[in-house]
mmCIF file of N, CA and C in Angstrom:
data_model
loop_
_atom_site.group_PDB
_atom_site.id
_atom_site.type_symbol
_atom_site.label_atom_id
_atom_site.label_comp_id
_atom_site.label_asym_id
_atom_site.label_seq_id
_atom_site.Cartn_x
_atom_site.Cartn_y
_atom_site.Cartn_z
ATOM 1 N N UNK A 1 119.874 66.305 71.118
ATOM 2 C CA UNK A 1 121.134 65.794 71.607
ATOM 3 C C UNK A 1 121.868 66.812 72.462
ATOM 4 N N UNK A 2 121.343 68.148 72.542
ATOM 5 C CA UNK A 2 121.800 68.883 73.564
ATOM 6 C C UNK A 2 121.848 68.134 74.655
ATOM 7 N N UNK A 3 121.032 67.866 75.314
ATOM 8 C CA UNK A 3 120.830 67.453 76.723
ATOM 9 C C UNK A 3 121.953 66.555 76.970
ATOM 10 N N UNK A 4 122.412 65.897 75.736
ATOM 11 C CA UNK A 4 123.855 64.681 76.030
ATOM 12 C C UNK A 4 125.126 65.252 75.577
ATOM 13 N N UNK A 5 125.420 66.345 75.058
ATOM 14 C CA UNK A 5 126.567 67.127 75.103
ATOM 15 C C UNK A 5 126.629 68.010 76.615
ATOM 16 N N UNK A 6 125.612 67.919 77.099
ATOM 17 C CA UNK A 6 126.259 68.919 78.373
ATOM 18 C C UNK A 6 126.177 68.221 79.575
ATOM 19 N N UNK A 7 125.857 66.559 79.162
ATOM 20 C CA UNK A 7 125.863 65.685 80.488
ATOM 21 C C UNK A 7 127.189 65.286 80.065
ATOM 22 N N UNK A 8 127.848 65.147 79.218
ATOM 23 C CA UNK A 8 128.949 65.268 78.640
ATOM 24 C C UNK A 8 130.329 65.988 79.146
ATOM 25 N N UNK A 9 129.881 66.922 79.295
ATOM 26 C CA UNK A 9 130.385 67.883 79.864
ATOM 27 C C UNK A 9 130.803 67.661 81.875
ATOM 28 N N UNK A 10 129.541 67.478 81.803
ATOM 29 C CA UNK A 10 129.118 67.878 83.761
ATOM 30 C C UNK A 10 129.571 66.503 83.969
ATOM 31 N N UNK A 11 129.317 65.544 83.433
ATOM 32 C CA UNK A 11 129.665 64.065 83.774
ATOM 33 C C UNK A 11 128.247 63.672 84.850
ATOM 34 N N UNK A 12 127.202 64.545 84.984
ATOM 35 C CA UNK A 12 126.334 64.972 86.010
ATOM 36 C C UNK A 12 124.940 63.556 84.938
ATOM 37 N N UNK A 13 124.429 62.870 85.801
ATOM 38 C CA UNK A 13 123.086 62.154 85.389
ATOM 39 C C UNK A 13 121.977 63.581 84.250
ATOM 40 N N UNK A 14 121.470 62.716 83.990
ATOM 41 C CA UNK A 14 120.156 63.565 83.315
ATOM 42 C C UNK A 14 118.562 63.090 83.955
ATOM 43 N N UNK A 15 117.899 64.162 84.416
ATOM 44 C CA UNK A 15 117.040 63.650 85.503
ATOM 45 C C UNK A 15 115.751 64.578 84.780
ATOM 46 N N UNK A 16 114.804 63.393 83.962
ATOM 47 C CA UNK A 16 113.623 64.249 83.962
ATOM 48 C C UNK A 16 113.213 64.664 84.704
ATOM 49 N N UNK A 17 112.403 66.076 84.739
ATOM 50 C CA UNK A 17 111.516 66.513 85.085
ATOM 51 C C UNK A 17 109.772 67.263 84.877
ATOM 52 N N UNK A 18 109.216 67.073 85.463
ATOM 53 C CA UNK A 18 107.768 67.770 85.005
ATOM 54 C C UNK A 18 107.122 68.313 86.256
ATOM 55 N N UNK A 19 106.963 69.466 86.049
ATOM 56 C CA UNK A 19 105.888 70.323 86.971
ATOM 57 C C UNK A 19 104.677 70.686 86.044
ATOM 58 N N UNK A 20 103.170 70.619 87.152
ATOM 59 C CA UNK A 20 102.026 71.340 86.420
ATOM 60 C C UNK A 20 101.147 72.022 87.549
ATOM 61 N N UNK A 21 100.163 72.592 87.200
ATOM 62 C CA UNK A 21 98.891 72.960 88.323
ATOM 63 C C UNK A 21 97.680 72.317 87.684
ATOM 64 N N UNK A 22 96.748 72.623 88.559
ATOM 65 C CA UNK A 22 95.302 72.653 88.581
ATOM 66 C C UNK A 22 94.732 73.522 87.814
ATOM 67 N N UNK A 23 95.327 74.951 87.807
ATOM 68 C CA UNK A 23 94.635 75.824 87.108
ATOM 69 C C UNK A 23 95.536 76.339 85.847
ATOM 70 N N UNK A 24 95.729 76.195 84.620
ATOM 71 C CA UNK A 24 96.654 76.953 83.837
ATOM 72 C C UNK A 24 95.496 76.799 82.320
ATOM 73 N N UNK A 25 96.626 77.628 81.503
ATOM 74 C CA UNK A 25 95.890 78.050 80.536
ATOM 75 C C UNK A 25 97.500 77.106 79.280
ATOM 76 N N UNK A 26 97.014 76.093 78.294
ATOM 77 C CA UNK A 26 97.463 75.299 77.733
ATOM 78 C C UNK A 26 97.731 75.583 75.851
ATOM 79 N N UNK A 27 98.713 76.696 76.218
ATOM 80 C CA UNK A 27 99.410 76.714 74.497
ATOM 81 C C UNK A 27 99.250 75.957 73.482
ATOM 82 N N UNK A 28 98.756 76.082 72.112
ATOM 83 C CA UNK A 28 98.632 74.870 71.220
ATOM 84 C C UNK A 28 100.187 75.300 70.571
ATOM 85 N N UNK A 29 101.292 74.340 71.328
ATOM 86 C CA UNK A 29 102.964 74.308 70.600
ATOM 87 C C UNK A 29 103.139 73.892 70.798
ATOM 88 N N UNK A 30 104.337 73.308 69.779
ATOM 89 C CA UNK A 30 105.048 72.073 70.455
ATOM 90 C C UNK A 30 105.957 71.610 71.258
ATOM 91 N N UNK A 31 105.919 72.345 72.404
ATOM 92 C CA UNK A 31 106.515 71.901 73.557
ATOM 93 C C UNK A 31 105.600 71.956 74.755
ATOM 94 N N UNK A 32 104.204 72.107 74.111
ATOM 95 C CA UNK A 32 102.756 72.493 75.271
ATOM 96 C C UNK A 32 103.239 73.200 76.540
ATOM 97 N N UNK A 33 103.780 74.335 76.221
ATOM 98 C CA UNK A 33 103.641 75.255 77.250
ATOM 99 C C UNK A 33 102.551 75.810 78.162
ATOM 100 N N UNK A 34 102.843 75.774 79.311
ATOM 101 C CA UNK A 34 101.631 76.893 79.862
ATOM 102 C C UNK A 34 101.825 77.952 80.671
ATOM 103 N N UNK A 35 101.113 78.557 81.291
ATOM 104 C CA UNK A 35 100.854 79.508 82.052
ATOM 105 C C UNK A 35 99.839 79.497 82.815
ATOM 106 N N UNK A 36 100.877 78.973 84.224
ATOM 107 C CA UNK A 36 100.125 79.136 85.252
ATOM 108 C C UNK A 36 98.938 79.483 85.735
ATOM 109 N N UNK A 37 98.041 79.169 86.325
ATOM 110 C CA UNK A 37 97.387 80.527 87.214
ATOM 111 C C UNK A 37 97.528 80.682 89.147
ATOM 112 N N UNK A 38 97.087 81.215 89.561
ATOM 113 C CA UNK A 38 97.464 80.908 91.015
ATOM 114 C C UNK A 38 96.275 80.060 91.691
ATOM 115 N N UNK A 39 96.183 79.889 93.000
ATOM 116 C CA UNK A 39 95.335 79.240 93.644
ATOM 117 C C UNK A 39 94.891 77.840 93.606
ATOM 118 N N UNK A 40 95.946 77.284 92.754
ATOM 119 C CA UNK A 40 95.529 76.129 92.173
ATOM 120 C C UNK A 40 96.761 74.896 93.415
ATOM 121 N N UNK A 41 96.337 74.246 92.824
ATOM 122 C CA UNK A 41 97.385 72.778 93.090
ATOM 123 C C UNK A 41 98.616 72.523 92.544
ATOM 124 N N UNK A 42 99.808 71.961 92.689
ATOM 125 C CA UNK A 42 100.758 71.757 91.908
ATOM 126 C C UNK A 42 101.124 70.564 92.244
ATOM 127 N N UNK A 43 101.610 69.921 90.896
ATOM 128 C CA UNK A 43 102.889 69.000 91.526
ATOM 129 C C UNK A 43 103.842 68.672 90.312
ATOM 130 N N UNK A 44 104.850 68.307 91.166
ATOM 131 C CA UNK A 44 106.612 68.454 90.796
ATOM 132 C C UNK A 44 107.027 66.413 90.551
ATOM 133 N N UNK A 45 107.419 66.159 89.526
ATOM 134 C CA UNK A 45 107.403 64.834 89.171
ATOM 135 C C UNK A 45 108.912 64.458 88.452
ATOM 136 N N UNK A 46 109.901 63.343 89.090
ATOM 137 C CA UNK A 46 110.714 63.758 89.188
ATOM 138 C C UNK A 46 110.991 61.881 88.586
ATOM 139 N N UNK A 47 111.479 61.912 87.268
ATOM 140 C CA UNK A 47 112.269 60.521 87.009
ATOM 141 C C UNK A 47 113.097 59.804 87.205
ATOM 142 N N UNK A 48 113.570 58.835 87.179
ATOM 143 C CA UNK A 48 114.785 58.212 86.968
ATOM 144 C C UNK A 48 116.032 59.134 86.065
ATOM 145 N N UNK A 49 117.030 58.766 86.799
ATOM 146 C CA UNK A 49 118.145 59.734 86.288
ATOM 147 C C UNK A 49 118.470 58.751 85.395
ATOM 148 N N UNK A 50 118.960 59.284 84.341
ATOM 149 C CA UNK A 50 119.232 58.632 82.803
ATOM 150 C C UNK A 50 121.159 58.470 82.591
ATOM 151 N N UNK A 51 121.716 57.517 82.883
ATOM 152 C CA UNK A 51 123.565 57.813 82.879
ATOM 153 C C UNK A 51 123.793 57.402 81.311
ATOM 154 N N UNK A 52 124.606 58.121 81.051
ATOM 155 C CA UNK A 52 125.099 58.009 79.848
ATOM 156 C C UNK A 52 127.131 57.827 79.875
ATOM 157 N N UNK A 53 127.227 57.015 79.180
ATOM 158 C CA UNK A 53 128.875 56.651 79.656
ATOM 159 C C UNK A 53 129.756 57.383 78.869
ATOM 160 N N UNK A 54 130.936 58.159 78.987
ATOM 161 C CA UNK A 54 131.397 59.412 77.733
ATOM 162 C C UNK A 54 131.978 58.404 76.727
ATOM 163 N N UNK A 55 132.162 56.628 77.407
ATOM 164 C CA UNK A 55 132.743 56.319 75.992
ATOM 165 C C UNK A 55 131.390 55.569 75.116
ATOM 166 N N UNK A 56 129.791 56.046 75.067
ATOM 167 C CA UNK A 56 128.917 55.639 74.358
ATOM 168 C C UNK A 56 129.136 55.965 72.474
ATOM 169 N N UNK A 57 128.528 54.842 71.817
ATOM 170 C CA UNK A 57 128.893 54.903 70.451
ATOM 171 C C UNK A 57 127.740 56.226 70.447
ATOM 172 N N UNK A 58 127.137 56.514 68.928
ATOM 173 C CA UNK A 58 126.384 57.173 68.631
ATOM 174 C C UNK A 58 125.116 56.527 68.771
ATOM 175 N N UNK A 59 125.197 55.185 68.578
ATOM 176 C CA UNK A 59 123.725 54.297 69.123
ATOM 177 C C UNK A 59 123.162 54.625 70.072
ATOM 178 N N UNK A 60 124.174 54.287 70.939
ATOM 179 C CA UNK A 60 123.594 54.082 72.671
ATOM 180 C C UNK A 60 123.474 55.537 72.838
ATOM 181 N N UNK A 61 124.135 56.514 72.475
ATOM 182 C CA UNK A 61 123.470 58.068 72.890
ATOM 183 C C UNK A 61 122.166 58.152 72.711
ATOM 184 N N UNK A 62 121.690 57.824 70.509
ATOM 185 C CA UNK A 62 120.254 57.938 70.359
ATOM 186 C C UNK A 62 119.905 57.009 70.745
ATOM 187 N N UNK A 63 119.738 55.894 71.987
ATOM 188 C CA UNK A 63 119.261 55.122 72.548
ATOM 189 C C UNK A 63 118.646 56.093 73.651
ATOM 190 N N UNK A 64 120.090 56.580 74.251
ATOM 191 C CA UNK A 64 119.470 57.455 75.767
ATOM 192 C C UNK A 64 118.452 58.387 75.293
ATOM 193 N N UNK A 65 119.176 59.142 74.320
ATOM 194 C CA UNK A 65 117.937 60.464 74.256
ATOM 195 C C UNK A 65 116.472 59.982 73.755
ATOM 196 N N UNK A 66 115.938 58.394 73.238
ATOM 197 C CA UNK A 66 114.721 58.270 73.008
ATOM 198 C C UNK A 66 114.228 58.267 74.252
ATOM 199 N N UNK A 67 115.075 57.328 75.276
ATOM 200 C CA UNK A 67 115.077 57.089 76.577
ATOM 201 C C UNK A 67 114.354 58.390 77.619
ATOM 202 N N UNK A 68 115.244 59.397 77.091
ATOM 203 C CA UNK A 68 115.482 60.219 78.070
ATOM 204 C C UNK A 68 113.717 61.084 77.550
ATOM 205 N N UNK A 69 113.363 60.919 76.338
ATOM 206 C CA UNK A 69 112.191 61.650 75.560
ATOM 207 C C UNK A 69 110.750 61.083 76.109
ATOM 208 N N UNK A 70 110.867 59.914 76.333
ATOM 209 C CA UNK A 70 110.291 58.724 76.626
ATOM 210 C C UNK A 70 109.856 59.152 78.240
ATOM 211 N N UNK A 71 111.009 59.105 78.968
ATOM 212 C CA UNK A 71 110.805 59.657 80.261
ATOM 213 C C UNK A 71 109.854 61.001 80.766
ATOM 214 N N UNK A 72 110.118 62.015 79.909
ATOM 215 C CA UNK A 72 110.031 63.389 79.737
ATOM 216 C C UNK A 72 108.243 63.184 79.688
ATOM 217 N N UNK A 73 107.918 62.440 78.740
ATOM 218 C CA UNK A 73 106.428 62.628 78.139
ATOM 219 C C UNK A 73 105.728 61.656 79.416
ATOM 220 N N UNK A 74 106.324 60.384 79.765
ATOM 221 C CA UNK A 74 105.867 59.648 81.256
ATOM 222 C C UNK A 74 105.751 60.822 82.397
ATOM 223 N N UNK A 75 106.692 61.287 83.043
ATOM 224 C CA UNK A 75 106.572 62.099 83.650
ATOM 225 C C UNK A 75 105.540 63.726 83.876
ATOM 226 N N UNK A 76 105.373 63.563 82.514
ATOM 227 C CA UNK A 76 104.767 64.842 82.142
ATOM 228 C C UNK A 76 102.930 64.422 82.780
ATOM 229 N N UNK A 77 103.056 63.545 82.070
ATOM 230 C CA UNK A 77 101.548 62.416 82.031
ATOM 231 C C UNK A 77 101.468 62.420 83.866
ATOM 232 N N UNK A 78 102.336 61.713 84.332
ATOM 233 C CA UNK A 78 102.079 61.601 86.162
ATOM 234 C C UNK A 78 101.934 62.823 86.538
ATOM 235 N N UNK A 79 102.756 63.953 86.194
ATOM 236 C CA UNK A 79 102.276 65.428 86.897
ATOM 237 C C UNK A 79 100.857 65.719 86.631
ATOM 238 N N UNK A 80 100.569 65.633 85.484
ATOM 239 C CA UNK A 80 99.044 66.011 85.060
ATOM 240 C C UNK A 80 98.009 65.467 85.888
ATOM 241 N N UNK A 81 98.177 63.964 85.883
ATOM 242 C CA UNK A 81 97.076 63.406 86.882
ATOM 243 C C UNK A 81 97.184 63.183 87.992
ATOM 244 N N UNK A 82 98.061 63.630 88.726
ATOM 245 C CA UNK A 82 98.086 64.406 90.302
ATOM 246 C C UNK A 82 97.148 65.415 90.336
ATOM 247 N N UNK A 83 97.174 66.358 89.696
ATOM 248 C CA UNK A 83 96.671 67.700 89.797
ATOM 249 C C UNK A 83 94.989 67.141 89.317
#
């Protein structure tokens, strides 16, 4: 629910994002980190911005943030199979 206290804040959309390459080396954690390598391919994958209204109940917030989780892992998926 971070991500909706500081859109909160900014009054600013929430806009997944996902970048990957061709060549990296793939962390077993749970946020599957990696590390780069060079020479490779990239690409930058960029969602639907997610609005959240400041007068939302507590529903519709954990509505957005499944929303917004939902997005995160779609996006993640399209960067991958670009590369």
């Amino acid at each position: 629910q971070r991500q909706m206290c500081i859109r909160d804040r900014s009054g600013c959309p929430i806009v997944p994002v996902a970048a990957t390459t061709s060549r990296r080396f793939e962390f077993d954690s749970w946020d599957n980190f990696t590390l780069n390598y060079p020479f490779g391919t990239g690409s930058l994958v960029f969602g639907d911005p997610i609005y959240v209204d400041k007068n939302s109940s507590e529903k519709e917030i954990e509505n957005k943030r499944l929303s917004l989780q939902e997005n995160l892992n779609m996006v993640t998926n399209q960067a991958k199979e670009l590369v």
